[in-house]
């Protein structure tokens, strides 16, 4: 069974640029959630995708957007990067079945905005 | 909405000593509770979870936690820590309905001293 993978591992961008982060979900999972973890903070929920549609969103501006593909992999896109977007971006996959669905986290992508 | 407060940002403890990491939560609905561990430059690993039933929950690596509904707490304990337990620990909560996102605390840095 393959776990959650994310690419790239590290990324450096400058203010105003756009970035795309990728996540491959664990085998058999149909839901992907994205979290932002700023330095010294806990992860914050950005949004969740289920069956290729956004299925919940946290308090993040529209320049944070996402996609989920038919194979349940996902992308996180951030436009007009700001310095405060520097963070570890985590994705987590799960399978909607019943009232509890454990989320399995990937290793994250470290984004630095200069 | 839910929120989580981890009362200690850093906890130093000597090897083989007991440790308790404190977590309080707030929610207007019934919740699931979690503890995650994050080693340097890695994603999140689930230590243990409370969904229902017994309030004492045992997890991996010898950790356990007790759910106290009246005090809205979910403290993490280990009777004897090892150097390898040095990591960041996050308490998290989610509403116990459907595939709801996790709300994390800011984390507690556990440093085990030889």
Short mmCIF file of C-alpha atoms in Angstrom, two decimals:
data_model
loop_
_atom_site.label_atom_id
_atom_site.label_comp_id
_atom_site.label_asym_id
_atom_site.label_seq_id
_atom_site.Cartn_x
_atom_site.Cartn_y
_atom_site.Cartn_z
CA UNK A 1 0.00 0.00 0.00
CA UNK A 2 1.46 3.35 -1.05
CA UNK A 3 1.18 6.20 1.43
CA UNK A 4 0.48 9.86 0.75
CA UNK A 5 3.17 11.53 -1.31
CA UNK A 6 3.76 15.20 -2.04
CA UNK A 7 5.91 17.08 -4.50
CA UNK A 8 8.08 18.99 -4.56
CA UNK A 9 9.75 18.64 -1.16
CA UNK A 10 11.00 22.21 -1.10
CA UNK A 11 10.22 25.25 -3.21
CA UNK A 12 11.46 28.84 -3.27
CA UNK A 13 9.39 31.55 -4.96
CA UNK A 14 9.29 35.34 -4.96
CA UNK A 15 6.42 37.61 -4.05
CA UNK A 16 3.74 37.86 -6.71
CA UNK A 17 4.55 34.54 -8.34
CA UNK A 18 2.24 31.55 -8.59
CA UNK A 19 2.90 28.05 -7.26
CA UNK A 20 1.40 24.58 -7.70
CA UNK A 21 1.86 21.85 -5.12
CA UNK A 22 0.93 18.23 -5.76
CA UNK A 23 -0.40 15.39 -3.65
CA UNK A 24 -1.01 11.74 -4.43
CA UNK A 25 -3.49 10.19 -2.07
CA UNK A 26 -3.20 6.81 -0.41
CA UNK A 27 -4.55 3.89 -2.38
CA UNK A 28 -8.32 3.53 -1.93
CA UNK A 29 -8.83 7.07 -0.62
CA UNK A 30 -11.21 9.47 -2.37
CA UNK A 31 -10.83 12.62 -0.27
CA UNK A 32 -7.93 15.03 0.02
CA UNK A 33 -7.55 17.83 2.55
CA UNK A 34 -4.89 20.55 2.47
CA UNK A 35 -3.41 22.27 5.51
CA UNK A 36 -0.99 25.17 5.94
CA UNK A 37 1.49 25.00 8.82
CA UNK A 38 3.31 28.26 9.44
CA UNK A 39 6.52 28.17 11.45
CA UNK A 40 5.82 27.51 15.12
CA UNK A 41 2.09 26.97 14.52
CA UNK A 42 -0.27 24.07 14.18
CA UNK A 43 -1.66 23.14 10.79
CA UNK A 44 -4.64 25.18 9.54
CA UNK A 45 -7.28 23.74 7.25
CA UNK A 46 -7.31 25.26 3.76
CA UNK A 47 -9.88 23.12 1.91
CA UNK A 48 -11.00 19.61 1.15
CA UNK A 49 -11.78 17.88 -2.14
CA UNK A 50 -14.13 14.93 -2.56
CA UNK A 51 -14.96 13.42 -5.94
CA UNK A 52 -13.25 16.31 -7.74
CA UNK A 53 -15.30 19.01 -6.01
CA UNK A 54 -14.46 21.35 -3.15
CA UNK A 55 -16.13 19.97 -0.04
CA UNK A 56 -15.36 22.55 2.63
CA UNK A 57 -13.03 25.50 2.98
CA UNK A 58 -11.22 27.20 5.80
CA UNK A 59 -10.48 30.89 6.24
CA UNK A 60 -8.20 31.34 3.23
CA UNK A 61 -8.57 33.87 0.39
CA UNK A 62 -9.64 32.86 -3.14
CA UNK A 63 -6.07 33.04 -4.41
CA UNK A 64 -5.74 29.63 -2.75
CA UNK A 65 -7.42 27.17 -5.10
CA UNK A 66 -7.31 23.48 -5.77
CA UNK A 67 -8.12 20.61 -8.04
CA UNK A 68 -8.77 16.94 -7.60
CA UNK A 69 -8.31 14.54 -10.48
CA UNK A 70 -10.19 11.34 -11.37
CA UNK A 71 -7.41 9.28 -9.77
CA UNK A 72 -8.01 11.32 -6.56
CA UNK A 73 -4.64 13.06 -6.67
CA UNK A 74 -4.81 16.77 -5.97
CA UNK A 75 -3.15 20.12 -6.58
CA UNK A 76 -2.98 23.23 -4.45
CA UNK A 77 -2.49 26.46 -6.38
CA UNK A 78 -1.55 29.75 -4.79
CA UNK A 79 -1.58 32.93 -6.87
CA UNK A 80 0.03 36.29 -6.11
CA UNK A 81 2.30 34.85 -3.44
CA UNK A 82 2.86 36.87 -0.28
CA UNK A 83 5.66 36.58 2.27
CA UNK A 84 3.19 35.15 4.81
CA UNK A 85 2.49 32.22 2.49
CA UNK A 86 5.84 30.77 3.54
CA UNK A 87 4.90 27.58 5.33
CA UNK A 88 4.83 23.79 5.26
CA UNK A 89 1.87 22.63 3.18
CA UNK A 90 0.46 19.28 4.18
CA UNK A 91 -2.04 17.17 2.38
CA UNK A 92 -4.02 14.39 3.97
CA UNK A 93 -6.07 11.70 2.31
CA UNK A 94 -9.02 9.80 3.68
CA UNK A 95 -11.95 7.73 2.55
CA UNK A 96 -15.47 8.87 3.29
CA UNK A 97 -17.12 5.86 4.93
CA UNK A 98 -19.09 6.20 8.13
CA UNK A 99 -18.82 8.92 10.72
CA UNK A 100 -15.05 8.78 11.25
CA UNK A 101 -12.50 8.88 8.49
CA UNK A 102 -8.86 8.87 9.56
CA UNK A 103 -6.71 11.33 7.67
CA UNK A 104 -3.27 10.15 6.59
CA UNK A 105 -0.74 12.92 6.13
CA UNK A 106 1.99 13.29 3.57
CA UNK A 107 5.48 14.61 4.41
CA UNK A 108 4.63 18.12 3.22
CA UNK A 109 6.04 20.71 0.84
CA UNK A 110 8.11 23.49 2.37
CA UNK A 111 7.37 26.74 0.51
CA UNK A 112 9.59 29.77 1.01
CA UNK A 113 8.47 33.11 -0.43
CA UNK A 114 11.17 35.76 -0.75
CA UNK B 1 -16.71 25.81 15.64
CA UNK B 2 -13.97 24.10 17.57
CA UNK B 3 -10.75 25.38 19.11
CA UNK B 4 -7.77 23.77 20.85
CA UNK B 5 -5.41 25.18 23.46
CA UNK B 6 -2.14 23.47 24.23
CA UNK B 7 -1.08 24.96 27.50
CA UNK B 8 2.66 24.44 27.18
CA UNK B 9 4.68 25.47 24.15
CA UNK B 10 7.79 23.64 25.37
CA UNK B 11 8.26 20.78 27.82
CA UNK B 12 11.79 19.65 28.74
CA UNK B 13 12.01 16.33 30.58
CA UNK B 14 14.78 13.95 31.54
CA UNK B 15 15.02 10.55 29.90
CA UNK B 16 12.98 7.83 31.67
CA UNK B 17 10.91 10.43 33.52
CA UNK B 18 7.13 10.66 33.08
CA UNK B 19 5.58 13.41 31.00
CA UNK B 20 2.17 14.99 30.53
CA UNK B 21 1.31 17.29 27.63
CA UNK B 22 -1.84 19.28 28.27
CA UNK B 23 -4.66 19.96 25.85
CA UNK B 24 -7.98 21.72 26.34
CA UNK B 25 -10.64 22.11 23.69
CA UNK B 26 -13.79 24.09 23.07
CA UNK B 27 -16.74 22.94 20.97
CA UNK B 28 -20.49 23.40 20.80
CA UNK B 29 -20.94 19.89 19.41
CA UNK B 30 -19.63 16.44 20.26
CA UNK B 31 -16.10 15.87 19.08
CA UNK B 32 -13.42 13.40 18.18
CA UNK B 33 -10.01 14.09 19.72
CA UNK B 34 -6.53 13.30 18.44
CA UNK B 35 -2.86 13.56 19.25
CA UNK B 36 -0.34 13.74 16.41
CA UNK B 37 3.46 13.71 16.52
CA UNK B 38 5.71 15.52 14.07
CA UNK B 39 9.40 14.70 13.84
CA UNK B 40 11.74 17.26 12.23
CA UNK B 41 11.14 17.73 8.52
CA UNK B 42 8.34 15.19 8.47
CA UNK B 43 4.55 15.13 8.24
CA UNK B 44 2.12 14.24 10.99
CA UNK B 45 1.76 10.76 12.48
CA UNK B 46 -1.32 9.80 14.47
CA UNK B 47 -0.44 8.77 18.04
CA UNK B 48 -3.94 8.05 19.30
CA UNK B 49 -7.56 9.06 18.97
CA UNK B 50 -10.73 9.24 21.04
CA UNK B 51 -13.93 8.56 19.14
CA UNK B 52 -16.25 7.17 21.81
CA UNK B 53 -16.38 4.64 24.62
CA UNK B 54 -13.59 4.30 27.17
CA UNK B 55 -12.16 7.65 28.15
CA UNK B 56 -8.64 6.23 28.52
CA UNK B 57 -7.11 5.77 25.12
CA UNK B 58 -3.87 3.93 24.44
CA UNK B 59 -1.77 4.76 21.41
CA UNK B 60 1.52 3.92 19.78
CA UNK B 61 4.97 4.25 21.37
CA UNK B 62 3.60 3.82 24.90
CA UNK B 63 1.51 7.01 24.91
CA UNK B 64 -1.97 7.27 26.39
CA UNK B 65 -4.51 10.04 26.83
CA UNK B 66 -7.60 10.57 28.93
CA UNK B 67 -10.73 12.31 27.69
CA UNK B 68 -12.36 14.41 30.41
CA UNK B 69 -15.63 15.84 29.13
CA UNK B 70 -16.40 17.96 32.19
CA UNK B 71 -13.01 19.66 32.01
CA UNK B 72 -12.92 19.59 28.18
CA UNK B 73 -9.42 18.17 28.33
CA UNK B 74 -7.49 15.46 26.53
CA UNK B 75 -4.04 15.32 28.15
CA UNK B 76 -1.32 13.07 26.72
CA UNK B 77 0.88 11.02 29.05
CA UNK B 78 3.81 8.65 28.91
CA UNK B 79 5.22 6.99 32.05
CA UNK B 80 8.83 6.90 30.84
CA UNK B 81 10.15 8.91 27.89
CA UNK B 82 13.03 8.14 25.58
CA UNK B 83 15.36 10.38 23.63
CA UNK B 84 13.52 9.31 20.48
CA UNK B 85 10.31 10.91 21.79
CA UNK B 86 11.81 14.36 21.17
CA UNK B 87 9.39 15.93 18.69
CA UNK B 88 6.49 18.36 18.27
CA UNK B 89 3.13 17.11 19.53
CA UNK B 90 -0.19 18.44 18.30
CA UNK B 91 -3.60 18.02 19.84
CA UNK B 92 -6.50 18.19 17.36
CA UNK B 93 -10.28 18.09 17.41
CA UNK B 94 -12.98 17.55 14.84
CA UNK B 95 -16.74 17.52 15.01
CA UNK B 96 -18.00 13.94 15.17
CA UNK B 97 -20.18 14.19 12.09
CA UNK B 98 -19.01 13.28 8.63
CA UNK B 99 -15.69 14.10 7.10
CA UNK B 100 -15.04 17.31 9.04
CA UNK B 101 -11.62 18.97 9.06
CA UNK B 102 -9.18 18.81 11.93
CA UNK B 103 -8.60 21.86 14.12
CA UNK B 104 -5.12 21.82 15.65
CA UNK B 105 -3.51 23.42 18.64
CA UNK B 106 -0.25 25.33 18.28
CA UNK B 107 1.81 22.37 19.40
CA UNK B 108 4.06 21.41 22.30
CA UNK B 109 7.74 20.84 21.77
CA UNK B 110 8.85 17.88 23.88
CA UNK B 111 12.59 17.81 24.49
CA UNK B 112 13.97 14.71 26.20
CA UNK B 113 17.27 15.30 27.96
CA UNK B 114 19.80 12.50 28.44
#
